[in-house]
Short mmCIF file of C-alpha atoms in Angstrom, two decimals:
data_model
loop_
_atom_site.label_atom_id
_atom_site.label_comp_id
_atom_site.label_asym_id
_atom_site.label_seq_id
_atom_site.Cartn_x
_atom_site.Cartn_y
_atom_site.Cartn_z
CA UNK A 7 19.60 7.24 -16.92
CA UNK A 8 16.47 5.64 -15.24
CA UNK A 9 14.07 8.40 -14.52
CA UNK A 10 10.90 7.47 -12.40
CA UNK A 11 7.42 7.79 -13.80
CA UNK A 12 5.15 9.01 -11.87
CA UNK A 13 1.17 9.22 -11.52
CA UNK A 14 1.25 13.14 -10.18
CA UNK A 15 2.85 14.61 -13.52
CA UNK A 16 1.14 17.38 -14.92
CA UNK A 17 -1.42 15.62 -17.20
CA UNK A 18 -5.27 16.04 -18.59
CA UNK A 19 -8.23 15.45 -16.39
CA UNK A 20 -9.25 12.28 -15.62
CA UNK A 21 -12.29 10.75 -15.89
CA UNK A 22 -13.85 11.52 -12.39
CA UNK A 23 -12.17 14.70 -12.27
CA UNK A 24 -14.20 15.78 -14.68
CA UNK A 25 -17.47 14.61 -13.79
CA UNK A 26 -16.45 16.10 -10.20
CA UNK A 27 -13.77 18.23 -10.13
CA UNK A 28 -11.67 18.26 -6.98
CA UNK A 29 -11.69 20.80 -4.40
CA UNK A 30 -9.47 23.69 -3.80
CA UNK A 31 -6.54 22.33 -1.06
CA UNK A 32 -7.10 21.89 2.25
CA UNK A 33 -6.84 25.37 4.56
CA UNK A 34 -5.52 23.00 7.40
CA UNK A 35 -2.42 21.90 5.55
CA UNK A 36 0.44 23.69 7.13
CA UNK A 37 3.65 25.18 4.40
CA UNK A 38 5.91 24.36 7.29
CA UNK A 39 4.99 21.61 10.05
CA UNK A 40 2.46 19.76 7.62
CA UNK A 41 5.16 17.59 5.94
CA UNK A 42 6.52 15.38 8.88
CA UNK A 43 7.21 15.78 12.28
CA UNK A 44 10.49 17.12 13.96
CA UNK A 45 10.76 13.61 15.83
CA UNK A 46 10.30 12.04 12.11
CA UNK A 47 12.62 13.84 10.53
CA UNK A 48 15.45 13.82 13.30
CA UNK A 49 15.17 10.02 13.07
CA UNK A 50 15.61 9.70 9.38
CA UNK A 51 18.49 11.97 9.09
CA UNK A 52 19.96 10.02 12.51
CA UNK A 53 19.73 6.19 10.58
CA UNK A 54 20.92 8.37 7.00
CA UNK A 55 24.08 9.83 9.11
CA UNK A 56 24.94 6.40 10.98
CA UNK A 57 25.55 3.25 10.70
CA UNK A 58 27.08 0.71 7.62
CA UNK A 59 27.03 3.07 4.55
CA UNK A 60 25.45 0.30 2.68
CA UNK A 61 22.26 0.17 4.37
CA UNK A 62 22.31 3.67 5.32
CA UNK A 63 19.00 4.64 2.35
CA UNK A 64 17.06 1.55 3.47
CA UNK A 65 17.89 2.99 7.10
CA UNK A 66 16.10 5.76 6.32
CA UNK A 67 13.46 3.81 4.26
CA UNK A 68 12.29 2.03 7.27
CA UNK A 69 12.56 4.84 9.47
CA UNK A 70 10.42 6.52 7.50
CA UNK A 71 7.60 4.33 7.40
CA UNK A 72 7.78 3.99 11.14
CA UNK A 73 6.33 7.64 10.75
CA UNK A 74 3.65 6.88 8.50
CA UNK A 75 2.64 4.00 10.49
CA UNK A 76 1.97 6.63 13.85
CA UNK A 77 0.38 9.07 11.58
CA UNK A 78 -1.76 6.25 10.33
CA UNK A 79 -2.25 5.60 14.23
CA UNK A 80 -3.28 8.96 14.65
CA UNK A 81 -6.09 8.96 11.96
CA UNK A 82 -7.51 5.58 13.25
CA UNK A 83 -8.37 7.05 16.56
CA UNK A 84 -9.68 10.28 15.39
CA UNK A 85 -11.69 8.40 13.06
CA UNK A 86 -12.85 6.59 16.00
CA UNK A 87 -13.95 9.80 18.16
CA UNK A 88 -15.74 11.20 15.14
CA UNK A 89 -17.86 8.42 14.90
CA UNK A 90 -18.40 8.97 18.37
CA UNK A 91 -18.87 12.51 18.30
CA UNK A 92 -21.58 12.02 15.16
CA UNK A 93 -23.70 9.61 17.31
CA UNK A 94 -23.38 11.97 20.25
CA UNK A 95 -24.85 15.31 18.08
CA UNK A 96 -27.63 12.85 16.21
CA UNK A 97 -29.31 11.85 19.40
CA UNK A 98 -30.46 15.21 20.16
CA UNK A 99 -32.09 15.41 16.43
CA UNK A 100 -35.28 14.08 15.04
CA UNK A 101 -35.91 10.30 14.88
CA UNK A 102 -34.75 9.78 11.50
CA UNK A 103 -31.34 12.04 11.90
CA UNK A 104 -30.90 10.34 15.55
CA UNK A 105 -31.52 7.20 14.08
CA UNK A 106 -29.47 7.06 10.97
CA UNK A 107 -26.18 9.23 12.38
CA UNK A 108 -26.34 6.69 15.47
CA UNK A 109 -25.73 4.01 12.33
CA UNK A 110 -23.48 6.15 10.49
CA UNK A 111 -21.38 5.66 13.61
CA UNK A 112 -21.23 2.60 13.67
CA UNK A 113 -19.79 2.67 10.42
CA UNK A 114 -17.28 5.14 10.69
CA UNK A 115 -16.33 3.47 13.91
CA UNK A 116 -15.58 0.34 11.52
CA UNK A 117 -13.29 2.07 9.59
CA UNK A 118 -10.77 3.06 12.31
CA UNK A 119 -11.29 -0.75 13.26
CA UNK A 120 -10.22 -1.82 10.07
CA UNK A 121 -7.25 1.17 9.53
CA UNK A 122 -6.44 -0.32 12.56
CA UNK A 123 -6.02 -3.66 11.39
CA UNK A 124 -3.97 -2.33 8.51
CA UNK A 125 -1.62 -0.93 10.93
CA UNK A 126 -0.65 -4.64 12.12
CA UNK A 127 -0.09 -5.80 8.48
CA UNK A 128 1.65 -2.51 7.28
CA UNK A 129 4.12 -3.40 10.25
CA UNK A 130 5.06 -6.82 8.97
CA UNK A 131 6.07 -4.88 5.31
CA UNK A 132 8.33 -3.16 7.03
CA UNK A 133 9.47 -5.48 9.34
CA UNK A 134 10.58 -7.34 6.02
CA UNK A 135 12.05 -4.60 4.86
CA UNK A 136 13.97 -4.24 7.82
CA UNK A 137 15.70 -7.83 7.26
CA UNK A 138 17.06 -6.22 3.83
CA UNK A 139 18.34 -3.78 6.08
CA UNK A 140 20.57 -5.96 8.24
CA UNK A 141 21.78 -8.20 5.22
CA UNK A 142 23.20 -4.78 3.86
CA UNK A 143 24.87 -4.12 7.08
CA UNK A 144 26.29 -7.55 7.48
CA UNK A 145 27.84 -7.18 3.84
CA UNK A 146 29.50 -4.29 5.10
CA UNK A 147 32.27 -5.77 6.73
CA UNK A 148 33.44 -7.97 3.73
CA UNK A 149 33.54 -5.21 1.52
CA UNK A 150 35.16 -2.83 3.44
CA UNK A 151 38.07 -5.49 4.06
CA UNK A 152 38.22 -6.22 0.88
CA UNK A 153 38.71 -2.07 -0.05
CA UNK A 154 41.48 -2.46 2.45
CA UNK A 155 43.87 -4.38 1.33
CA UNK A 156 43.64 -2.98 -2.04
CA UNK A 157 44.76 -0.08 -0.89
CA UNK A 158 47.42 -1.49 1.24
CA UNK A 159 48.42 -3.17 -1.45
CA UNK A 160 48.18 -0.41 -4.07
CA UNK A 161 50.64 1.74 -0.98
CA UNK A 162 52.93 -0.64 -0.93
CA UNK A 163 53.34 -1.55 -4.29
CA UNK A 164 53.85 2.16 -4.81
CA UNK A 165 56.56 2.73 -1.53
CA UNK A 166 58.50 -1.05 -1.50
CA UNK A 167 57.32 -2.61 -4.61
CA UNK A 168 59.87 -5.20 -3.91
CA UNK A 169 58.23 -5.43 -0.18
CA UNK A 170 57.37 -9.59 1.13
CA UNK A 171 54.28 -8.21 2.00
CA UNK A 172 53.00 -8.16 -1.30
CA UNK A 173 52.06 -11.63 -1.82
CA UNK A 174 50.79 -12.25 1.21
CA UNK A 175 48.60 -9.36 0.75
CA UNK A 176 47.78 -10.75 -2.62
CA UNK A 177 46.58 -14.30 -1.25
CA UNK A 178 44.62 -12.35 1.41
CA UNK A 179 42.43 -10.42 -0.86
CA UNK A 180 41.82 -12.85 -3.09
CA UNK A 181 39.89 -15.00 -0.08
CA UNK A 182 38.39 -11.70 0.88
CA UNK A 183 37.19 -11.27 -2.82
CA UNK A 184 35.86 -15.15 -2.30
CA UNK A 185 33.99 -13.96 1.05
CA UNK A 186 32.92 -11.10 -0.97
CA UNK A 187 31.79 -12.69 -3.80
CA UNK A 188 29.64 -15.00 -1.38
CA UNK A 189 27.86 -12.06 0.48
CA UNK A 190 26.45 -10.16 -2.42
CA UNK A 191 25.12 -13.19 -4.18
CA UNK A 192 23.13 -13.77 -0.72
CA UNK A 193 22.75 -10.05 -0.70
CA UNK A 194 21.01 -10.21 -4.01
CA UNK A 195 19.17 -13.06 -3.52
CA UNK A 196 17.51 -11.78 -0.38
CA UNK A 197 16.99 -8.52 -1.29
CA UNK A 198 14.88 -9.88 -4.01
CA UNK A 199 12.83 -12.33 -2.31
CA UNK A 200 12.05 -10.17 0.48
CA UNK A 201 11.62 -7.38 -1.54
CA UNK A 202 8.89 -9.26 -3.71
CA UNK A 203 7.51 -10.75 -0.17
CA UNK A 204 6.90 -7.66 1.74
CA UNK A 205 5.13 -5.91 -1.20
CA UNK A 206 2.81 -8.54 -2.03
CA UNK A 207 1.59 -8.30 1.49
CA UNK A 208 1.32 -5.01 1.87
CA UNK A 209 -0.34 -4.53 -1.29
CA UNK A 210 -2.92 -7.02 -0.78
CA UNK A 211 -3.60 -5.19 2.89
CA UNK A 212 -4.05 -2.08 0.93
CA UNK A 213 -6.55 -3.97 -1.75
CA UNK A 214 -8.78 -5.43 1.78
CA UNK A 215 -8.67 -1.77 3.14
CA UNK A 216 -9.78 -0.28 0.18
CA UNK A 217 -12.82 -2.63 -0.75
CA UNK A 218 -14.04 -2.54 2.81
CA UNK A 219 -13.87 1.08 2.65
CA UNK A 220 -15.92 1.05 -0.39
CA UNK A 221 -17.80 -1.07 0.84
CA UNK A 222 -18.74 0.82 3.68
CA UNK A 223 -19.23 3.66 1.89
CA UNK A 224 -21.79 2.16 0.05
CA UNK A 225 -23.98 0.79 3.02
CA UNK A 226 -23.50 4.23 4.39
CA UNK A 227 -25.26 5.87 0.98
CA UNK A 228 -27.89 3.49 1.41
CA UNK A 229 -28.57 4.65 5.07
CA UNK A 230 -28.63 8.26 3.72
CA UNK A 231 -31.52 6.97 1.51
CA UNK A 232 -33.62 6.67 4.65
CA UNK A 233 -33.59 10.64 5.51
CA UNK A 234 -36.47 12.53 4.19
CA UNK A 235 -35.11 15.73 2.71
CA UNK A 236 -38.02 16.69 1.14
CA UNK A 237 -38.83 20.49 2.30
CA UNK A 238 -41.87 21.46 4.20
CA UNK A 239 -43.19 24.40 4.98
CA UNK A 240 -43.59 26.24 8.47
CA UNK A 241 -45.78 24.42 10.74
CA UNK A 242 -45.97 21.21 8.81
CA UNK A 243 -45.11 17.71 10.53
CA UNK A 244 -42.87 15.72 8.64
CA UNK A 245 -43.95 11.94 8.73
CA UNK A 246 -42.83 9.68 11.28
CA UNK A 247 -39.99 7.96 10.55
CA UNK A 248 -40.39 3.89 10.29
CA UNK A 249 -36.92 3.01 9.27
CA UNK A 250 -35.58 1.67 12.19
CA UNK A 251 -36.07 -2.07 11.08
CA UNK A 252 -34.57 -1.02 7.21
CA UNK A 253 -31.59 0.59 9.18
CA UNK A 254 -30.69 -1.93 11.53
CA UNK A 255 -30.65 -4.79 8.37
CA UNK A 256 -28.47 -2.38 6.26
CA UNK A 257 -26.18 -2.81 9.23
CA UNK A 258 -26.03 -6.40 9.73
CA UNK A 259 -25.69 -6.54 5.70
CA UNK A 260 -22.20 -4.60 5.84
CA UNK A 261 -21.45 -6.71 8.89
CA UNK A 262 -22.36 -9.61 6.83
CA UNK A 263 -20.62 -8.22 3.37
CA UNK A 264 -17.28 -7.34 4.92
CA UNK A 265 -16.80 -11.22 7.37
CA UNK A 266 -17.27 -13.07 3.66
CA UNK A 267 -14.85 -10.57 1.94
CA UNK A 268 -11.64 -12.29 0.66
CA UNK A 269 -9.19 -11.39 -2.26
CA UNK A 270 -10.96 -14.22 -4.53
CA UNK A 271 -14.07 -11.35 -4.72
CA UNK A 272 -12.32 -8.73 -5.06
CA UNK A 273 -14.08 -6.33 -7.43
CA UNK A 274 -11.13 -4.11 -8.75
CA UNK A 275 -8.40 -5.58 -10.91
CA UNK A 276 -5.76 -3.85 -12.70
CA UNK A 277 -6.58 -4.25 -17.20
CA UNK A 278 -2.75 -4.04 -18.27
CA UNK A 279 -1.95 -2.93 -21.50
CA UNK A 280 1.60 -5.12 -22.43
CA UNK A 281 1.22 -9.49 -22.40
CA UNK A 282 0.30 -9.91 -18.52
CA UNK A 283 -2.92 -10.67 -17.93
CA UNK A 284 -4.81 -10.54 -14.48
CA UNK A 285 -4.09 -14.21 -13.88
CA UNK A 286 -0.31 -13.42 -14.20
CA UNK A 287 -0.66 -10.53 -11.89
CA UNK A 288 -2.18 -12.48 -9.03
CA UNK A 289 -0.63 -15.88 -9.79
CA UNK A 290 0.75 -17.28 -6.54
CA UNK A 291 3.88 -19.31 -6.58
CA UNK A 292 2.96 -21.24 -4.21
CA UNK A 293 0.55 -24.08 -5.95
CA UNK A 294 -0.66 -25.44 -2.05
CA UNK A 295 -1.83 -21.83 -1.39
CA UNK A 296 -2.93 -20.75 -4.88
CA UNK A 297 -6.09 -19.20 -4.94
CA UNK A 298 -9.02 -19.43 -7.52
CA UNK A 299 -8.87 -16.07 -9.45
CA UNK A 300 -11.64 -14.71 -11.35
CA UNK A 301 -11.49 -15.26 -15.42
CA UNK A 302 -11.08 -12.46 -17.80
CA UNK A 303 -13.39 -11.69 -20.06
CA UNK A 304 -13.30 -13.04 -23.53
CA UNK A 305 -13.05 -9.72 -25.42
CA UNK A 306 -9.96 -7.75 -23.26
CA UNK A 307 -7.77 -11.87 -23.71
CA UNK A 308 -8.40 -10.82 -27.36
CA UNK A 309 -7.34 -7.48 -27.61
CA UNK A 310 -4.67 -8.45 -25.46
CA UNK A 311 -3.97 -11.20 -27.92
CA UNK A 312 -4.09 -8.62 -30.76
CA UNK A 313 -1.25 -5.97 -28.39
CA UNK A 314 1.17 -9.04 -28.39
CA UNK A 315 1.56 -9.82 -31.74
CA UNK A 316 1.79 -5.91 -32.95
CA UNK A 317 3.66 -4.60 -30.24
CA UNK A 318 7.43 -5.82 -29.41
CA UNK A 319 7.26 -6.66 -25.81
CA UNK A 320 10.46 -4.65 -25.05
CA UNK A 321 8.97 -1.37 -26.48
CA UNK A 322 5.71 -1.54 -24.92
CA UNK A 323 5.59 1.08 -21.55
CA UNK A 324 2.85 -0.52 -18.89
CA UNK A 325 0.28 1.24 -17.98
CA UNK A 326 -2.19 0.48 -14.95
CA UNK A 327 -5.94 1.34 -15.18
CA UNK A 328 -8.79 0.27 -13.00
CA UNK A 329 -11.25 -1.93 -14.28
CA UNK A 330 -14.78 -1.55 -12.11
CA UNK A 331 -17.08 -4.69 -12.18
CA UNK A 332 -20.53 -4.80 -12.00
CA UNK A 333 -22.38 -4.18 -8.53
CA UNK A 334 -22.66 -7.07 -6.15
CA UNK A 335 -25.51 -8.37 -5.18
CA UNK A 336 -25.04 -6.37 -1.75
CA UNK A 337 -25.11 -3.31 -3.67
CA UNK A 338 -28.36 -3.98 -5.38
CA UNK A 339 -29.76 -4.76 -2.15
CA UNK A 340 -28.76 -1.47 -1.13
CA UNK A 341 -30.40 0.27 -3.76
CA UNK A 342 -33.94 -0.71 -2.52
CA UNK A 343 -33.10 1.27 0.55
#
């Protein structure tokens, strides 16, 4: 029996976990109201109790992420009011805190724009999903017909097996098996292609999100850089603050960094241990709309090289890690901040 893997399993410390270990769990999370809401739930259960029994679990599927999309709603415009609420408190601080928490606003306020965003392209995944959905419930029909008259048949054959209903029931399930047969091969085909669709779009939404966010966050270090933290002593004057210009250009660099950001520069890519490479992870099918992908680097092609030819491909388990490239050039800049 297929079991599913996953990446929460009991297992050793990673690599950042170590060099930060996590903090103890949130005292907001709630043992009873924190997993979903009552309206959330009462619509899953409602599209799990209803409906064609084939696409009763995608039902609930797409249900479902109709509730993570309002939570995600939810956290873009608190996001938003934080930022608001940090620029607010900083203006009655020093220059330098006034200053840089009025641009770490501006920031922050960016990344409810852009969670936002993802909102619109997380609805199209489901929206695809949701076309799976109603090819299941159109199959219905056929199949339940088809259950029919076997049983009718199978009740006859068992009360009148010399009944004239017989063949006629005979020649009328084998069309329906024909009608059948023809609804599951579309079934499968579709559920396939839109399967593969929707999740290549809403993984490349999550890949945008993520780098912008990183991005961000590193812009926002380098506006921290500007604060003078250095202690003084009671009665001393700290020294006016001149970073208004250096400020104000880290800004217009992130404003600059995330416009020109497209999936051809995107920094993390996924080092898999079986035959794939990179190339075969991002190749698109479409040749018209392929897009240039960055080239791996000599030394991982030949220890992937080296895994194909003393592995068997069928016994080899895949394994994702995270491969970090070197900083960009608008990290560098950063630095001098």
């Amino acid at each position: 029996m297929h079991k599913t893997y996953s990446l929460r399993n009991s297992r050793a410390p990673t690599a950042a976990e170590l060099q930060a270990p996590p903090p103890p769990p949130s005292t907001t999370k709630s043992k009873f109201f924190g997993r979903a809401s009552l309206a959330s739930t009462f619509r899953k259960n409602a599209a799990g109790n209803f409906g064609p029994e084939l696409s009763r679990k995608l039902s609930q599927l797409v249900k479902t992420e109709k509730g993570v999309l309002r939570a995600m709603e939810v956290v873009a415009n608190e996001r938003r009011a934080a930022a608001r609420q940090l620029s607010l408190w900083g203006s009655e601080n020093d220059d330098d805190v006034s200053d840089v928490t009025d641009k770490l606003g501006v920031l922050l306020f960016e990344l409810g724009e852009l969670q936002d965003q993802f909102i619109d392209k997380y609805d199209q995944y489901r929206v695809s999903m949701k076309s799976i959905r109603n090819i299941e419930a159109s199959v219905q029909p056929s199949r339940d017909r088809k259950d029919k008259i076997t049983d009718d048949i199978a009740h006859l054959k068992y009360k009148d097996p010399t009944s004239t209903k017989i063949p006629v029931l005979e020649q009328e399930l084998v069309r329906a098996e024909a009608e059948s047969l023809v609804a599951e091969a579309q079934l499968s085909n579709i559920t396939r292609e839109k399967l593969k669709t929707s999740y290549n779009y809403q993984f490349d939404s999550m890949r945008e999100l993520a780098e912008k966010f990183a991005l961000i966050a590193g812009y926002g270090k380098a506006l921290l850089e500007l604060l003078d933290d250095a202690p003084v002593t009671p009665g001393e004057a700290r020294p006016s603050y001149d970073g208004y210009d250096a400020s104000r250009q880290i800004i217009m660099d992130c404003e600059a960094a995330l416009e020109a950001w497209t999936l051809d520069v995107a920094a993390v890519k996924p080092t898999l241990s079986f035959h794939q490479t990179v190339d075969d992870v991002y190749e698109e099918l479409d040749e018209d709309e392929e897009e240039p992908l960055e080239q791996v680097e000599e030394e991982e092609e030949e220890i992937i090289e080296q895994d194909d030819e003393d592995v068997p491909e069928q016994h080899v388990e895949e394994q994702e890690d995270v491969e970090q490239l070197p900083e960009n050039e608008d990290e560098q800049h950063n630095q001098q901040f």
